[in-house]
CSV table of C-alpha atoms in Angstrom, one decimal:
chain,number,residue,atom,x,y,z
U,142,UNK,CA,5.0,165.6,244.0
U,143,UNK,CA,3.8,166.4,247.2
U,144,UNK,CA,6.6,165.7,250.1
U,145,UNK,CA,5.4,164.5,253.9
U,146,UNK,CA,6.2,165.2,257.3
U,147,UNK,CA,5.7,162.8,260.3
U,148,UNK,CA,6.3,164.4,263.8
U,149,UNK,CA,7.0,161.5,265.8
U,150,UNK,CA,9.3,163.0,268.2
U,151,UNK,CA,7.5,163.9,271.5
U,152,UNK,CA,8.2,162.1,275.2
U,153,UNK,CA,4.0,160.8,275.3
U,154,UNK,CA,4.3,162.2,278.8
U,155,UNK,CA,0.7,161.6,279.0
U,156,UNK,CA,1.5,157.9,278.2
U,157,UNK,CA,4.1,157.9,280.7
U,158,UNK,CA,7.0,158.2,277.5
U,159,UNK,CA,6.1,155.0,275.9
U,160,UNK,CA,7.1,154.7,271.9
U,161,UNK,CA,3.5,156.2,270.8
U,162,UNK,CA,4.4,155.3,267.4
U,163,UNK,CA,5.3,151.3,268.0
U,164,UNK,CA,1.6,151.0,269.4
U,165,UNK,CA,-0.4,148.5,267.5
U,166,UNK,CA,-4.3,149.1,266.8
U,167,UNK,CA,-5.7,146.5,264.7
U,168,UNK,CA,-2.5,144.8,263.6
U,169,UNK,CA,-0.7,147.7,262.1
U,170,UNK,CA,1.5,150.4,264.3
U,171,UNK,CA,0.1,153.8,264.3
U,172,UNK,CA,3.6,154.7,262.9
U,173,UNK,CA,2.5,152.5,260.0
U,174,UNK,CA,-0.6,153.5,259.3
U,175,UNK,CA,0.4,157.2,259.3
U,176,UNK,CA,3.5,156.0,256.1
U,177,UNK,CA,0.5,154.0,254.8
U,178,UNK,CA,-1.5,157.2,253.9
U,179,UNK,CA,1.3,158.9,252.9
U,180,UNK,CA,1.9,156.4,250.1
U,181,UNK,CA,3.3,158.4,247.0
U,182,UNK,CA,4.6,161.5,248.9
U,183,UNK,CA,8.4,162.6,248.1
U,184,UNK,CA,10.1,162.6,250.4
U,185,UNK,CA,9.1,161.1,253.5
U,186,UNK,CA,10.3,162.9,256.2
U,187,UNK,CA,10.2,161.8,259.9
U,188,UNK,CA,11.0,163.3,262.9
U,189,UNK,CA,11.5,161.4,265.7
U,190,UNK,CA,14.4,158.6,266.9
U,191,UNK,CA,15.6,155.8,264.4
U,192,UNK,CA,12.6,153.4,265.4
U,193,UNK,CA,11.0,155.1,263.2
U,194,UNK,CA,12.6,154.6,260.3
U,195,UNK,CA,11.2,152.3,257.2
U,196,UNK,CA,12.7,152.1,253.7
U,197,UNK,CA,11.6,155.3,251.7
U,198,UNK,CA,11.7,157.4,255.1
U,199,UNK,CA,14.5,159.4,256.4
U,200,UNK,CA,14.5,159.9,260.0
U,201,UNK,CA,16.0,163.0,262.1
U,202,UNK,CA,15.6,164.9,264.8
U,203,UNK,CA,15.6,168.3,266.2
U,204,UNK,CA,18.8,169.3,267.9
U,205,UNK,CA,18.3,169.0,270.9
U,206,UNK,CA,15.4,166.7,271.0
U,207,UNK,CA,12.0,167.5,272.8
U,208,UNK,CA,11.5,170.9,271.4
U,209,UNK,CA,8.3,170.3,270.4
U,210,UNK,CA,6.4,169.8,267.1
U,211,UNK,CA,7.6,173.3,265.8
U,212,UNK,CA,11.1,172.8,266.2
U,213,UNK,CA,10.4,169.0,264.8
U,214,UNK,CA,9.0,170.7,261.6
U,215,UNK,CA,11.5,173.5,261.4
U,216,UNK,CA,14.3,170.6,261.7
U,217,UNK,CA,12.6,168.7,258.1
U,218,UNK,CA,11.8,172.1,256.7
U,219,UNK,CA,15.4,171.3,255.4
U,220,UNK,CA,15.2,168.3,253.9
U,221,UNK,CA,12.1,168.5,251.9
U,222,UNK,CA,13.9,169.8,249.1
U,223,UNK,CA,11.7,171.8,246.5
U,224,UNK,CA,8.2,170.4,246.7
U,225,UNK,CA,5.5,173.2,246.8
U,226,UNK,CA,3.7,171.4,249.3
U,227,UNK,CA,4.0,169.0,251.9
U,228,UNK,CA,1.5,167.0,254.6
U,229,UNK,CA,2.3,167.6,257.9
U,230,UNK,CA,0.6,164.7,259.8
U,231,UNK,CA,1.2,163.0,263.8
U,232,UNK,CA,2.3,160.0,264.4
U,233,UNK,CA,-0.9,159.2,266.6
U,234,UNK,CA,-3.2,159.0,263.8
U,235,UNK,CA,-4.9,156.0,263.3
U,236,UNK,CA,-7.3,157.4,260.8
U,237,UNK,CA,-4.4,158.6,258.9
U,238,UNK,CA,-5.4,157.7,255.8
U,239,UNK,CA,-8.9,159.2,256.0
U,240,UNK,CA,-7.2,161.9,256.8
U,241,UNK,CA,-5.3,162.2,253.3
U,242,UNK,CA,-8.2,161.2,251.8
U,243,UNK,CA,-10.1,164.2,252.6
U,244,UNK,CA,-7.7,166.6,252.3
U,245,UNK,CA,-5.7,165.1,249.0
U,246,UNK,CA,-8.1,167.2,246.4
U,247,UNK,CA,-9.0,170.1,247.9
U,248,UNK,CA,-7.2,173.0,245.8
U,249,UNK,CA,-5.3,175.7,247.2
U,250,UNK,CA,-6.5,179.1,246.9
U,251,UNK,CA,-4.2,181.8,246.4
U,252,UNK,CA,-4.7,183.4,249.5
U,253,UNK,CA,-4.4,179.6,251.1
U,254,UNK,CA,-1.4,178.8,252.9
U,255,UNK,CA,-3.1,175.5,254.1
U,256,UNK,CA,-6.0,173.2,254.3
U,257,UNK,CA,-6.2,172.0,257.4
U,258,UNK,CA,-9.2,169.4,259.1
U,259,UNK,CA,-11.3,171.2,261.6
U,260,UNK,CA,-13.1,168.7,264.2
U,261,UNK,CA,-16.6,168.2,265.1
U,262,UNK,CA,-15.4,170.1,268.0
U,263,UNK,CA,-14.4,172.8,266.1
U,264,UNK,CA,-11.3,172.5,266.8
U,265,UNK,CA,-8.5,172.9,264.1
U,266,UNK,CA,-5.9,170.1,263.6
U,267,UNK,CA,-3.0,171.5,262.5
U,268,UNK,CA,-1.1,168.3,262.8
U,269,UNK,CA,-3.8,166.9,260.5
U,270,UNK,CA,-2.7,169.3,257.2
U,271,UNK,CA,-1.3,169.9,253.8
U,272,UNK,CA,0.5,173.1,253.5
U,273,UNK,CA,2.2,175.5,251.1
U,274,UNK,CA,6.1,174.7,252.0
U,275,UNK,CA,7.3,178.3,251.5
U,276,UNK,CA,4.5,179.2,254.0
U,277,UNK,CA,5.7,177.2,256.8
U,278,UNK,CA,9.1,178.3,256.4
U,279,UNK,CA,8.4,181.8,256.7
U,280,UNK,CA,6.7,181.1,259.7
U,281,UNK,CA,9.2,179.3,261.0
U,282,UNK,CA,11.8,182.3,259.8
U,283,UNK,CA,9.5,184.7,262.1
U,284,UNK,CA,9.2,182.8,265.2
U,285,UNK,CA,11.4,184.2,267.8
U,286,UNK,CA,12.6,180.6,268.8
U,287,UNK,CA,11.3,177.2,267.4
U,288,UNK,CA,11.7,175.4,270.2
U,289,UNK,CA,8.4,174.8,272.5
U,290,UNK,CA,7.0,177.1,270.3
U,291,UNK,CA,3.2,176.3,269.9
U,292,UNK,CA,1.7,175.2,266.3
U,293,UNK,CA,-0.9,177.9,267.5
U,294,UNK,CA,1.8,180.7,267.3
U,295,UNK,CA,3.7,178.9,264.3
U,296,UNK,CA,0.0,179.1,262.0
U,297,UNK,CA,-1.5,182.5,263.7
U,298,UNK,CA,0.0,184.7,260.8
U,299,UNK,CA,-1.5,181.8,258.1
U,300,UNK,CA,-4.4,181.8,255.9
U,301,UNK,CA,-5.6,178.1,256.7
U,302,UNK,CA,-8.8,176.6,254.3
U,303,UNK,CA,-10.6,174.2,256.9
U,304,UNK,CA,-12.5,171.1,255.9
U,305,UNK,CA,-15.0,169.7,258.1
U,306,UNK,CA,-13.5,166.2,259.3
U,307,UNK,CA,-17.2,164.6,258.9
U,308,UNK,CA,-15.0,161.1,259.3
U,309,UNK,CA,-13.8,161.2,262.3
U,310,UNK,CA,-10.4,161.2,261.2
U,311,UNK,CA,-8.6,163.5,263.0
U,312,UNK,CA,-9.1,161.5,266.2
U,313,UNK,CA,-5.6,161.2,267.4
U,314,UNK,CA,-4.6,159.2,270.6
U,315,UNK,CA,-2.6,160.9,273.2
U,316,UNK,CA,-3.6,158.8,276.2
U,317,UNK,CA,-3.7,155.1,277.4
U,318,UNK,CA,-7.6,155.7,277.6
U,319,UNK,CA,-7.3,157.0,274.1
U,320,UNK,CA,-6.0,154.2,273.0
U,321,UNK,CA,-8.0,151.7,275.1
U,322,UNK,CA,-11.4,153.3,273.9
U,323,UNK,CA,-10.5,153.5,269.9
U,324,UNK,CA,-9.8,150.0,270.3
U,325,UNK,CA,-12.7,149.5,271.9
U,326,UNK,CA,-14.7,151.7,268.9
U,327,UNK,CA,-13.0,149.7,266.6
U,328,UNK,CA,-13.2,146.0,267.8
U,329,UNK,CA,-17.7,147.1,267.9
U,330,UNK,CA,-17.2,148.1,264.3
U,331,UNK,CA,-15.6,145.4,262.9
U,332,UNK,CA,-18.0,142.9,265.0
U,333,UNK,CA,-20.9,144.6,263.5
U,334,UNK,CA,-19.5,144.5,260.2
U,335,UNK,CA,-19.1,140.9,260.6
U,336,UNK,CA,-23.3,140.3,261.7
């Protein structure tokens, strides 16, 4: 069984600190859709404050809070138990579940610590990943200081397989205007589909 982690911990300064989880797009929160995709992973781990709690999920939080998404991980590093693997996904994911979806078979190497989404941008979304567990906490172990440690630093000494996200899916929403135009994207989709 694969476990999961759900950073949903930052202050969305961008957002001016509102609950970037709660946020509803389409009827769901992004929160939910994020659990949605993670449907059969043990255990659900989340990091962030008690909103985000559902049944299955266990909720906690770096000490103190605001350290960033490497001390978030490094906190639920603990409580994953023994799974060999584990998703490490955002909470501002609407397309969560495409997400999952094209990372869920891709095998591990050997050499492969993770398999990670690479956007069109060519940019690689480590926040969008399924990882070897031992991996992440040895690079947790060699990190100076978790806290506001960059996911940059955390993965430089990792062998990460990229996939091509050719769905779009690791669009995440950080801003208002992020949020404004996916619903936007979204409401034209679902108009067309309806024509």
């Amino acid at each position: 069984m694969t476990a999961a982690i759900v950073l949903a911990g930052g202050r969305a300064a961008r957002m001016g600190g509102a609950d970037k989880a709660s946020i509803d797009i389409g009827g769901r929160t992004l929160i939910d859709a994020v659990y949605d995709a993670l449907a059969g992973a043990d255990p659900v781990i989340a990091v962030g404050p008690q909103s985000v709690g559902r049944p299955g999920v266990r909720v906690i939080r770096e000490d103190p809070p605001f350290g960033g998404p490497v001390a978030g991980l490094a906190a639920a590093l603990g409580a994953v138990g023994d799974s060999a693997e584990v998703w490490l996904l955002a909470c501002d994911l609407p397309r969560a579940e495409a997400v999952v979806a094209q990372l869920r078979d891709v095998a591990l190497a050997a050499v492969d610590d993770a398999v990670v989404l690479e956007d069109a941008d060519g940019r690689i979304q480590w926040l969008a990943g399924r990882y070897r567990t031992e991996s992440l906490r040895r690079a947790v172990a060699a990190l100076t200081s978790a806290r506001d440690a960059s996911m940059r630093a955390l993965t430089a000494g990792l062998s990460l397989r990229t996939v091509v996200d050719r769905a779009g899916a690791a669009i995440d929403l950080d801003t208002w205007d992020d949020v404004r135009d996916y619903r936007l994207t979204t409401r034209t989709v679902d108009t067309e589909d309806e024509s």
